[in-house]
Short mmCIF file of C-alpha atoms and ligand atoms in Angstrom, two decimals:
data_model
loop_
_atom_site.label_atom_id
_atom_site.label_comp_id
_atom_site.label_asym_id
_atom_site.label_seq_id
_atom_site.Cartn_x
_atom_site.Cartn_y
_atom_site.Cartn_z
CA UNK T 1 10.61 3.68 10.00
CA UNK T 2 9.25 0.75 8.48
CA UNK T 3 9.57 -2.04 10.95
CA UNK T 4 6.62 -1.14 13.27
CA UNK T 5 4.36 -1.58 10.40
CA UNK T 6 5.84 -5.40 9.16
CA UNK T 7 6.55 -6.51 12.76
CA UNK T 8 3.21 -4.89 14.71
CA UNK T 9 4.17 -3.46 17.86
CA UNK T 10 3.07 -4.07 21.55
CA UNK T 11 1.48 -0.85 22.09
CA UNK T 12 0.16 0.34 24.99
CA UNK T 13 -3.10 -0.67 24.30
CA UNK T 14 -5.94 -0.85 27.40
CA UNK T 15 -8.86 -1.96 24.80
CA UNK T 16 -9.53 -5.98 24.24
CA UNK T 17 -10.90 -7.22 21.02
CA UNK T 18 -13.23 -10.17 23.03
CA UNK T 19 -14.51 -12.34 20.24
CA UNK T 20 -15.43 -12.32 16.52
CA UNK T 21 -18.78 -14.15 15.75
CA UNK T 22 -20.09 -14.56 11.94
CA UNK T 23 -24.22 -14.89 11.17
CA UNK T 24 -25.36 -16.11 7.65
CA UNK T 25 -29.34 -15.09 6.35
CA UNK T 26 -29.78 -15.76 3.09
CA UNK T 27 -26.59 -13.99 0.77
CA UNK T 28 -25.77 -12.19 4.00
CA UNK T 29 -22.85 -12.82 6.34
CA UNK T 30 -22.89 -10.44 9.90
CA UNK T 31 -19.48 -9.82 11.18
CA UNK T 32 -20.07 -8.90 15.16
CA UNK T 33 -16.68 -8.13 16.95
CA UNK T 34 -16.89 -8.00 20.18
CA UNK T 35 -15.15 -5.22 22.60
CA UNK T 36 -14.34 -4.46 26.21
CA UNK T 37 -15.21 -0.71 25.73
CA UNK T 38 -16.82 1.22 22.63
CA UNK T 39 -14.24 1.91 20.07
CA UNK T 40 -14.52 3.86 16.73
CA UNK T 41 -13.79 1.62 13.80
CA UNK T 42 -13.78 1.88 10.04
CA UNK T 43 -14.75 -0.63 7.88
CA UNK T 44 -14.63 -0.96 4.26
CA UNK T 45 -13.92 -3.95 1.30
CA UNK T 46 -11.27 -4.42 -1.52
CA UNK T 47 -11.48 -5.83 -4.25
CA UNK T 48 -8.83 -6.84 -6.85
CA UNK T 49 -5.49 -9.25 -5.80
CA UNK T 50 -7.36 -10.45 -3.24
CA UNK T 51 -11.15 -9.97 -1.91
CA UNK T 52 -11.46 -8.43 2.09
CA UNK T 53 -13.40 -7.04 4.67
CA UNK T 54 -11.06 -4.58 6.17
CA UNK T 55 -12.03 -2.88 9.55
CA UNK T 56 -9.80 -0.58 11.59
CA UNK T 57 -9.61 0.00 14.99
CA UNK T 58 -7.39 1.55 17.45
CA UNK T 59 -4.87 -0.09 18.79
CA UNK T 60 -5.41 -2.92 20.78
CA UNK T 61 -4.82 -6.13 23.00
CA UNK T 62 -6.28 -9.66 21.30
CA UNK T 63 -7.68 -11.05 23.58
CA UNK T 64 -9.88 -14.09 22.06
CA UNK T 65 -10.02 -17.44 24.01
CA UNK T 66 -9.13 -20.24 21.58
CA UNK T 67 -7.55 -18.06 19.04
CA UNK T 68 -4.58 -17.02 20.73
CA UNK T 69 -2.40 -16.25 17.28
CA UNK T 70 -5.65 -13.63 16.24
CA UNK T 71 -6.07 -15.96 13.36
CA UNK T 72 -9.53 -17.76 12.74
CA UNK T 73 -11.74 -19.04 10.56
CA UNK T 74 -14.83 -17.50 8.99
CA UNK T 75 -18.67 -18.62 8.17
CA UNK T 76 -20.62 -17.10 5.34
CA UNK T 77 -18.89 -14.87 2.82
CA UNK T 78 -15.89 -15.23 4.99
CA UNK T 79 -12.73 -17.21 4.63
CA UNK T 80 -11.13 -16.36 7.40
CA UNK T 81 -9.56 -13.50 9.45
CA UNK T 82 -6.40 -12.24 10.87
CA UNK T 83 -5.89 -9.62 13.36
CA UNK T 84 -2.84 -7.52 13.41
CA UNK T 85 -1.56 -4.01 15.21
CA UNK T 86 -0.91 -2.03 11.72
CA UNK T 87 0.69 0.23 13.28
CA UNK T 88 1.76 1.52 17.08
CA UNK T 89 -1.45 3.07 17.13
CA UNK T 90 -3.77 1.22 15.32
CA UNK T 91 -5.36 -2.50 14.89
CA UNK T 92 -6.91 -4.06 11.83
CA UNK T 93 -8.82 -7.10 11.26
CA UNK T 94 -8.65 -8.32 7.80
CA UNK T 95 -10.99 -10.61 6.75
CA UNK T 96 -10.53 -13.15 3.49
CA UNK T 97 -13.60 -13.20 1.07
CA UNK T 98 -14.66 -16.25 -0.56
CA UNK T 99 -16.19 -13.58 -2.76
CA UNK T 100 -16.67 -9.52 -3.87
CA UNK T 101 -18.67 -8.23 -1.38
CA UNK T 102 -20.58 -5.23 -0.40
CA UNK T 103 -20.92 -3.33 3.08
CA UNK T 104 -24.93 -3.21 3.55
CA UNK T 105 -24.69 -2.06 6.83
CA UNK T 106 -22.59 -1.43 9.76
CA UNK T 107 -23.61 -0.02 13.43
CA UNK T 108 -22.20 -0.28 17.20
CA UNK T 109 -24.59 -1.95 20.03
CA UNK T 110 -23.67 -1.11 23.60
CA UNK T 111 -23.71 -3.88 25.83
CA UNK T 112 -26.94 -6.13 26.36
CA UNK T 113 -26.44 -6.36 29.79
CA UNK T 114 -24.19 -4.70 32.59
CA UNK T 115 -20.42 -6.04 32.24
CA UNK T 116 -20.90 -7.17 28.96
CA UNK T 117 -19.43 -6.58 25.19
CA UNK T 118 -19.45 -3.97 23.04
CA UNK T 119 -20.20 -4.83 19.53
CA UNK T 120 -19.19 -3.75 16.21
CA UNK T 121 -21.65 -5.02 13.53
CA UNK T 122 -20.96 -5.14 9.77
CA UNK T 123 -23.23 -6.49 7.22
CA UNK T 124 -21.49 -7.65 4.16
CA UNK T 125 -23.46 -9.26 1.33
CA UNK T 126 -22.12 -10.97 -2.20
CA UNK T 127 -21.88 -8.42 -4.80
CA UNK T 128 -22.77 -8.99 -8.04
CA UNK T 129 -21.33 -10.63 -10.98
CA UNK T 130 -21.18 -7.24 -12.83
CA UNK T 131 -19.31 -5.54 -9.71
CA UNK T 132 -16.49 -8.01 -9.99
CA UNK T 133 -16.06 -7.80 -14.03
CA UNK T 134 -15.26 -3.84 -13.05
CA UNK T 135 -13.57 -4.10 -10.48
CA UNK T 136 -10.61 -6.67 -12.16
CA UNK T 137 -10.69 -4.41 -14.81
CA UNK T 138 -12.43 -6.55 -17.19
CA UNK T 139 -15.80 -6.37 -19.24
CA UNK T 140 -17.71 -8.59 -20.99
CA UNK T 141 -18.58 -5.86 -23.60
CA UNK T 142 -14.88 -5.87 -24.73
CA UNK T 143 -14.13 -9.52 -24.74
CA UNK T 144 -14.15 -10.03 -28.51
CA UNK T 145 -11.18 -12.12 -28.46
CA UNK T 146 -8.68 -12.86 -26.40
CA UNK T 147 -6.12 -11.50 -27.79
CA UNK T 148 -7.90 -8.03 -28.00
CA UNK T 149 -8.35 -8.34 -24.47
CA UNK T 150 -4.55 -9.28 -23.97
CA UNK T 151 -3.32 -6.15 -25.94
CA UNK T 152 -5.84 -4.01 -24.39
CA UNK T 153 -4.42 -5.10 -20.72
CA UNK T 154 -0.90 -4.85 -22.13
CA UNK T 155 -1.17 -1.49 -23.46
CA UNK T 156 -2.81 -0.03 -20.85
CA UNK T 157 -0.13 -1.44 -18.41
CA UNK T 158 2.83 -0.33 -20.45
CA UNK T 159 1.60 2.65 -22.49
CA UNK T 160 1.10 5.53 -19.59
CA UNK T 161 -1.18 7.40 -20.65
CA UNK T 162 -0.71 10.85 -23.07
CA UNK T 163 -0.26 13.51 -20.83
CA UNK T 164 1.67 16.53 -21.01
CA UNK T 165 3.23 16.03 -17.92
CA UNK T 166 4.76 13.25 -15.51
CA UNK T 167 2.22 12.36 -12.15
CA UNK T 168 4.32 11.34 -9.76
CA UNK T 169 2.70 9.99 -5.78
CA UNK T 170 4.45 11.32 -3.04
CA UNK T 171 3.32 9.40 0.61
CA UNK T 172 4.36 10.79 3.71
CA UNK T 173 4.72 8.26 5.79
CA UNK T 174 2.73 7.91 8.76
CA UNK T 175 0.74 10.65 10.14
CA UNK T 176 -2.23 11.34 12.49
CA UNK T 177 -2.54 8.39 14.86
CA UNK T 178 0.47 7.20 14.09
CA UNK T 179 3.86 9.45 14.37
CA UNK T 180 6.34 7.08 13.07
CA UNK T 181 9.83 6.40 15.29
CA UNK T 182 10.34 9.12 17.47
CA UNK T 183 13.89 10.91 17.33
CA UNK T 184 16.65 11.56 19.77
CA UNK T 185 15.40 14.74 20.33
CA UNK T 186 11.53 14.39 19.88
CA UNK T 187 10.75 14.61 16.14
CA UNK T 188 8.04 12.70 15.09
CA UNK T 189 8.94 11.01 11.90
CA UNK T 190 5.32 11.99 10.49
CA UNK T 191 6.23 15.06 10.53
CA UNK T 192 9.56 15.19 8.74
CA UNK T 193 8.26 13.00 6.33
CA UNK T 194 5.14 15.54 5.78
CA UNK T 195 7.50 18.34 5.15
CA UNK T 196 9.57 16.18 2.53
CA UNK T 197 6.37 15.83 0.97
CA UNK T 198 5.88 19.12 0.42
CA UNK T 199 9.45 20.73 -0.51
CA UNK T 200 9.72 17.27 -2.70
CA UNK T 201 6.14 18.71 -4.43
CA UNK T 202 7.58 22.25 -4.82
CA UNK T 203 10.46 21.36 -6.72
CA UNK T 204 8.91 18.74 -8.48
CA UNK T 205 5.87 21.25 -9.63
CA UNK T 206 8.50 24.25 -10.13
CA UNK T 207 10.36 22.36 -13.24
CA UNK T 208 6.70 22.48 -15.02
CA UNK T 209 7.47 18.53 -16.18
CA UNK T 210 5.33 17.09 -13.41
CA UNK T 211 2.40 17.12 -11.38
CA UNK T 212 2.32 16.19 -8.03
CA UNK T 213 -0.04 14.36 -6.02
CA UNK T 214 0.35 13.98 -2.10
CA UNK T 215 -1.15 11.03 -0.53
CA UNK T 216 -1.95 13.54 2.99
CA UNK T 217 -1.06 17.02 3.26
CA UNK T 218 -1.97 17.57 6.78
CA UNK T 219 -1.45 15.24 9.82
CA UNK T 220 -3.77 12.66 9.20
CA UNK T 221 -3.17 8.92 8.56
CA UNK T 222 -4.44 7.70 5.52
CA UNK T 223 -4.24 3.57 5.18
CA UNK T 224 -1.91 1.44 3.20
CA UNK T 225 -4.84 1.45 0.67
CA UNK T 226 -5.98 4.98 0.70
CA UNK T 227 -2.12 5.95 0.16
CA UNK T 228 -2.06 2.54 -2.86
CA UNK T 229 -5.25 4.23 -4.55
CA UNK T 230 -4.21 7.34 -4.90
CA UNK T 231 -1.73 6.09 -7.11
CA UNK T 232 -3.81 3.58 -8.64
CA UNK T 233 -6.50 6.26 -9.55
CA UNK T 234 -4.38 8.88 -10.93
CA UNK T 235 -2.17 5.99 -12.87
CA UNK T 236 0.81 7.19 -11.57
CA UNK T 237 4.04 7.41 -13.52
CA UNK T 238 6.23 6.93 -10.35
CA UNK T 239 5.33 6.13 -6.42
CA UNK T 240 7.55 7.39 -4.23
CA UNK T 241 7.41 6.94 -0.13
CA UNK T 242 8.59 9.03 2.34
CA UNK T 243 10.04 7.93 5.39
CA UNK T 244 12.72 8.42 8.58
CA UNK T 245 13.64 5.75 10.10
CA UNK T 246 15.22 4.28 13.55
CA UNK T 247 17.91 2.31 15.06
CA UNK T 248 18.93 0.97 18.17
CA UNK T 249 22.91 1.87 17.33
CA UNK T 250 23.16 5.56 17.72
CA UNK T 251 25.68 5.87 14.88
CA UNK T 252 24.09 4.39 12.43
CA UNK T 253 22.98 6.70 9.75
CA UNK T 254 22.71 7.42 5.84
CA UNK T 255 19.46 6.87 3.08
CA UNK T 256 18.11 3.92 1.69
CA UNK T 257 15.55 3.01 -0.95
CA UNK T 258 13.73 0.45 -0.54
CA UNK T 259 11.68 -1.75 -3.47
CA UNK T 260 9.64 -4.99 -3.33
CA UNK T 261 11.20 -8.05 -2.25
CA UNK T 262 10.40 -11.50 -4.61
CA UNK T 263 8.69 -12.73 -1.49
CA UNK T 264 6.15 -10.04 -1.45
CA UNK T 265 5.98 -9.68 -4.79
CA UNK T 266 4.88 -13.88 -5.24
CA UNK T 267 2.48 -13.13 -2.35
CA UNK T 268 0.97 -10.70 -5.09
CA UNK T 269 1.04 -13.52 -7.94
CA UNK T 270 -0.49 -15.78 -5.53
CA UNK T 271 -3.44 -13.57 -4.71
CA UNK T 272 -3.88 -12.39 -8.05
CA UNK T 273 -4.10 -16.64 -8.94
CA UNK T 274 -6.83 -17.34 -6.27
CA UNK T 275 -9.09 -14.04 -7.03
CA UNK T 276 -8.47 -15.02 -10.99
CA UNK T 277 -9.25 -19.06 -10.52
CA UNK T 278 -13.04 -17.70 -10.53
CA UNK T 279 -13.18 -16.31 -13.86
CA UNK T 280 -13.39 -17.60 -17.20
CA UNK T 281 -10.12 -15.01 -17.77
CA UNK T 282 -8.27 -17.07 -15.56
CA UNK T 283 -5.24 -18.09 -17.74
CA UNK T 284 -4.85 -14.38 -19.41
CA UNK T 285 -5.17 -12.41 -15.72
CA UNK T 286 -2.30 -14.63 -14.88
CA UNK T 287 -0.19 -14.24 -17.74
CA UNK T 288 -0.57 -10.59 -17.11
CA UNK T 289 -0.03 -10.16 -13.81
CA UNK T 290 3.25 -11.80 -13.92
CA UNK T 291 4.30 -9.40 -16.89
CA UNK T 292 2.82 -6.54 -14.89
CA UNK T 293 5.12 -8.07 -11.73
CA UNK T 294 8.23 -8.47 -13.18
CA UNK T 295 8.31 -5.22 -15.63
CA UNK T 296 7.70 -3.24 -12.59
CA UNK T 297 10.49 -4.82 -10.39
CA UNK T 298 12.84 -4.01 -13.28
CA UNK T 299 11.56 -0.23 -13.29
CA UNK T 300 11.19 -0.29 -9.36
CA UNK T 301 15.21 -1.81 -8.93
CA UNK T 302 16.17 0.61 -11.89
CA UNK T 303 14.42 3.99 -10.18
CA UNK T 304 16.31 3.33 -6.88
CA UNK T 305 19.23 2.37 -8.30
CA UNK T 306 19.48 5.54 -10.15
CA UNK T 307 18.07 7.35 -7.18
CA UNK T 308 20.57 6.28 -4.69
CA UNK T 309 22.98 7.83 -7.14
CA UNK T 310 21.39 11.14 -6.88
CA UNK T 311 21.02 11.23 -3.08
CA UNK T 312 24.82 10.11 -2.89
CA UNK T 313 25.65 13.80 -3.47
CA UNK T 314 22.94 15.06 -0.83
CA UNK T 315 24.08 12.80 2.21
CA UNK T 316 25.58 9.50 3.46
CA UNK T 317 24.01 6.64 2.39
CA UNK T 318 23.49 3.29 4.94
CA UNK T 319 25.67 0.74 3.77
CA UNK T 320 23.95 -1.57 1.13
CA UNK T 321 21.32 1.43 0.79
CA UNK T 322 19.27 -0.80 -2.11
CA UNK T 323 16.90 -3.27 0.24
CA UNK T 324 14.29 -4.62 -0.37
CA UNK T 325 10.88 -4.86 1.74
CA UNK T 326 7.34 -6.42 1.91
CA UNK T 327 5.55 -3.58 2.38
CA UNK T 328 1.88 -2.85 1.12
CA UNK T 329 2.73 0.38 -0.39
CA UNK T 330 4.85 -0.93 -2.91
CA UNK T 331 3.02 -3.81 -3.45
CA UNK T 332 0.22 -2.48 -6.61
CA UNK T 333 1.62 -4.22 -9.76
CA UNK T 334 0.80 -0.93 -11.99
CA UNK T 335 2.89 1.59 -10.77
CA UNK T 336 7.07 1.52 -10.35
CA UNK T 337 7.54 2.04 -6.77
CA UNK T 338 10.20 3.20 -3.93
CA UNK T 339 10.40 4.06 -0.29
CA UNK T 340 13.10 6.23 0.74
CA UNK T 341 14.28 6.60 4.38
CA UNK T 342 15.66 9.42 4.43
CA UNK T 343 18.28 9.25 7.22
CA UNK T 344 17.87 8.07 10.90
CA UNK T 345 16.07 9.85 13.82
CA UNK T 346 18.05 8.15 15.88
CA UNK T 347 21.18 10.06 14.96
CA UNK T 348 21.56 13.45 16.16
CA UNK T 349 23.53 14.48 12.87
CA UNK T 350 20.66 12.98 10.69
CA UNK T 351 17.73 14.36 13.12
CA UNK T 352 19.21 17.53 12.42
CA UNK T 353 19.44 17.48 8.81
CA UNK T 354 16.03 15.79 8.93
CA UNK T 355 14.39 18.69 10.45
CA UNK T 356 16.50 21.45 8.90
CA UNK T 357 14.96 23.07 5.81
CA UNK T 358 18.35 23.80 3.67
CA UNK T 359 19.20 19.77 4.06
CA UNK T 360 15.56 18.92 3.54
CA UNK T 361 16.14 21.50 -0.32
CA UNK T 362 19.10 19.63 -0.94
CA UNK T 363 18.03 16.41 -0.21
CA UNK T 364 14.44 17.02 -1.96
CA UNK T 365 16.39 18.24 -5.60
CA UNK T 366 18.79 14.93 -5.26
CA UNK T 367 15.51 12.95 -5.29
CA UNK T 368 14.14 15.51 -8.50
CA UNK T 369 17.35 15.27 -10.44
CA UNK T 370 16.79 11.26 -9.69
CA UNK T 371 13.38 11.47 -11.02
CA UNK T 372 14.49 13.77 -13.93
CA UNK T 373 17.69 10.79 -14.89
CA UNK T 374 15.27 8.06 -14.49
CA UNK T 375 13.05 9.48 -17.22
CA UNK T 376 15.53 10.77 -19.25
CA UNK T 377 17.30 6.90 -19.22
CA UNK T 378 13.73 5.63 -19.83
CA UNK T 379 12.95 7.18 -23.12
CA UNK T 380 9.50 7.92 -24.61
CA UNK T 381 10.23 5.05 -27.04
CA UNK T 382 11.07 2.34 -24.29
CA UNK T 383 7.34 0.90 -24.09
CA UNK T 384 6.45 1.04 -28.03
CA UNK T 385 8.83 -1.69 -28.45
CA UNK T 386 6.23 -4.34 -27.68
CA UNK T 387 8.59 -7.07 -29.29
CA UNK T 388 10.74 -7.16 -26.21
CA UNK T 389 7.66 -8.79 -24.25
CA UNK T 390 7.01 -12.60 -24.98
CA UNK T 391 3.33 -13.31 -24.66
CA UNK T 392 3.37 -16.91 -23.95
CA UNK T 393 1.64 -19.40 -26.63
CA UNK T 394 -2.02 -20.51 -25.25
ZN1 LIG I 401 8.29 5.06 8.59
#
């Protein structure tokens, strides 16, 4: 199910995010957020499209006077800041960074006095020029010339790299915290999709043409990012996500894929524009990340499309089974990238197949021969042919 993550959920949360305060000394900014009781959180930055302070939480109420939409605005390194329920389990805040910046320190502090607020402290400072050159993926060592630097982005965005075999990403979705939609009969979606994982890895890793990462192999929840870097690391070939999903209509039933929606995807342009305003790169990073955008929709739509053919012959499909979604895991420009719901919990013929292990083989080698036909309709030679992309004149 995907909806819990676009829409947040109500939860059942009994912990109260109080306030958010912001301190500047010097090139630091102090984040404090405030709590009713002590919670465990997890902070940590990104860089790249856009620059944030991300810190995780578990799920709760919002519950800031003045700031009743859990949006606000920041002091210091900060922007600004959002709060959301990520999932039915979980909370983020997300904070906007005029800047790169580094985590130099973090810490709870129990209330000051009886009654009072927890805190969460996190110490972010500006991080330096040389931090941000790596992180974009840019050096000032190998800016002879712009056009250098333009064919070295281009190739390494359409020339994969030489390896003997394929790496595909599988995500389960979900996990840990956070089960997914529950089913008719009590499966928990992060399960099924856990198990898809791994059948999906065996018969990938059994043809000898691919290797297979998982994004969790065990019930734990890695974030939207976690899951996005695995695939960014490894410089996947192919993401694919794994999901079950839910409906209120009993009878409803049948796989989709799913690939980035335009609206998503020009959130992505737009954040790759404000992050690339700062450098003297500006003009190229742009140029780029709309080739980067629009070559990957085109492999993205193509994948499914080809996919849904494949999974035709496992199972029903829903009715206009190619949608498209805003969803952070297909949102890294690199890598082509799907999410499959694989049926519906919510139907009692689909729970079944969902949790039975013959359906799950048969539905697992549609997906492979998919992958396999995709590849195959690809070619090795598709990307030499630089000719087909139009590098605008500067
Ligand atoms: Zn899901």
């Amino acid at each position: 199910m995907l909806g819990a993550a676009l829409l947040g959920s109500a939860g059942m949360a009994d912990q109260e995010v109080r306030d958010v305060r912001f301190g500047v000394d010097g090139a630091r900014t102090r984040v404090v957020i405030e709590t009713a009781e002590a919670v465990d959180f997890r902070a940590f930055t990104l860089d790249g499209l856009s620059d944030r302070l991300v810190v995780d939480l578990p799920d709760m109420d919002w519950s800031v006077s003045g700031l009743e939409a859990g949006e606000g605005v920041g002091h210091g390194l900060v922007d600004g800041f959002r709060f959301f329920n990520n999932s039915s389990a979980s909370s983020r805040v997300v904070f906007e960074l005029e800047h790169p910046a580094v985590i130099v320190g973090q810490f709870a502090l129990d209330p000051a006095e009886p009654g009072g607020n927890h805190r969460l402290v996190i110490d972010v400072e500006r991080s330096t020029e040389d931090t941000f050159q790596t992180a974009s993926g840019f050096s000032h060592t190998s800016a002879g010339s712009l056009d250098s630097l333009i064919m070295e982005r281009v190739e390494a965005v359409y020339v994969p790299p030489e390896r003997e075999r394929r790496v595909i990403v599988v995500d389960a979705g979900h996990g840990g915290h956070d089960p997914g939609t529950i089913g008719r009969s009590g499966t928990h979606e992060s399960d099924v999709t856990l198990e898809a994982a791994r059948e999906l890895r065996r018969q990938l890793e059994a043809t000898g043409r691919y290797e297979v990462l998982l994004t969790r192999d065990r019930d734990v929840y890695p974030s939207w990012e976690q899951r996005v870097g695995v695939m960014a690391d490894s410089r996947a070939d192919l993401f694919i996500s794994l999901h079950a999903d839910s409906s209120p209509s009993a009878n409803t039933r049948g796989a989709a894929v799913y690939t980035l929606n335009d609206r998503a995807e020009d959130r992505a342009r737009q954040r790759g524009r404000q992050n690339n305003a700062r450098t003297e790169l500006a003009e190229v990073n742009h140029i780029l990340l709309e080739l980067e955008l629009r070559e990957k929709r085109n492999q993205s739509s193509a994948f499914a499309e080809v996919l849904l053919e494949h999974l035709s012959g496992s199972g029903p499909l829903l009715s206009n089974p190619h949608r498209q979604a805003n969803l952070f895991v297909l949102l890294d420009p690199r890598v082509p990238a799907v999410l499959v719901e694989m049926g519906f919990l919510s139907n009692r013929t689909d729970e079944s197949n969902l949790t039975s292990a013959s359906s799950r083989r048969r539905q697992m080698a549609s997906i492979v021969s998919g992958i396999d036909d995709y590849f195959a309709n690809r070619g090795d030679d598709e990307f030499a042919d630089s000719d087909t992309i139009a590098l605008p004149a500067r």
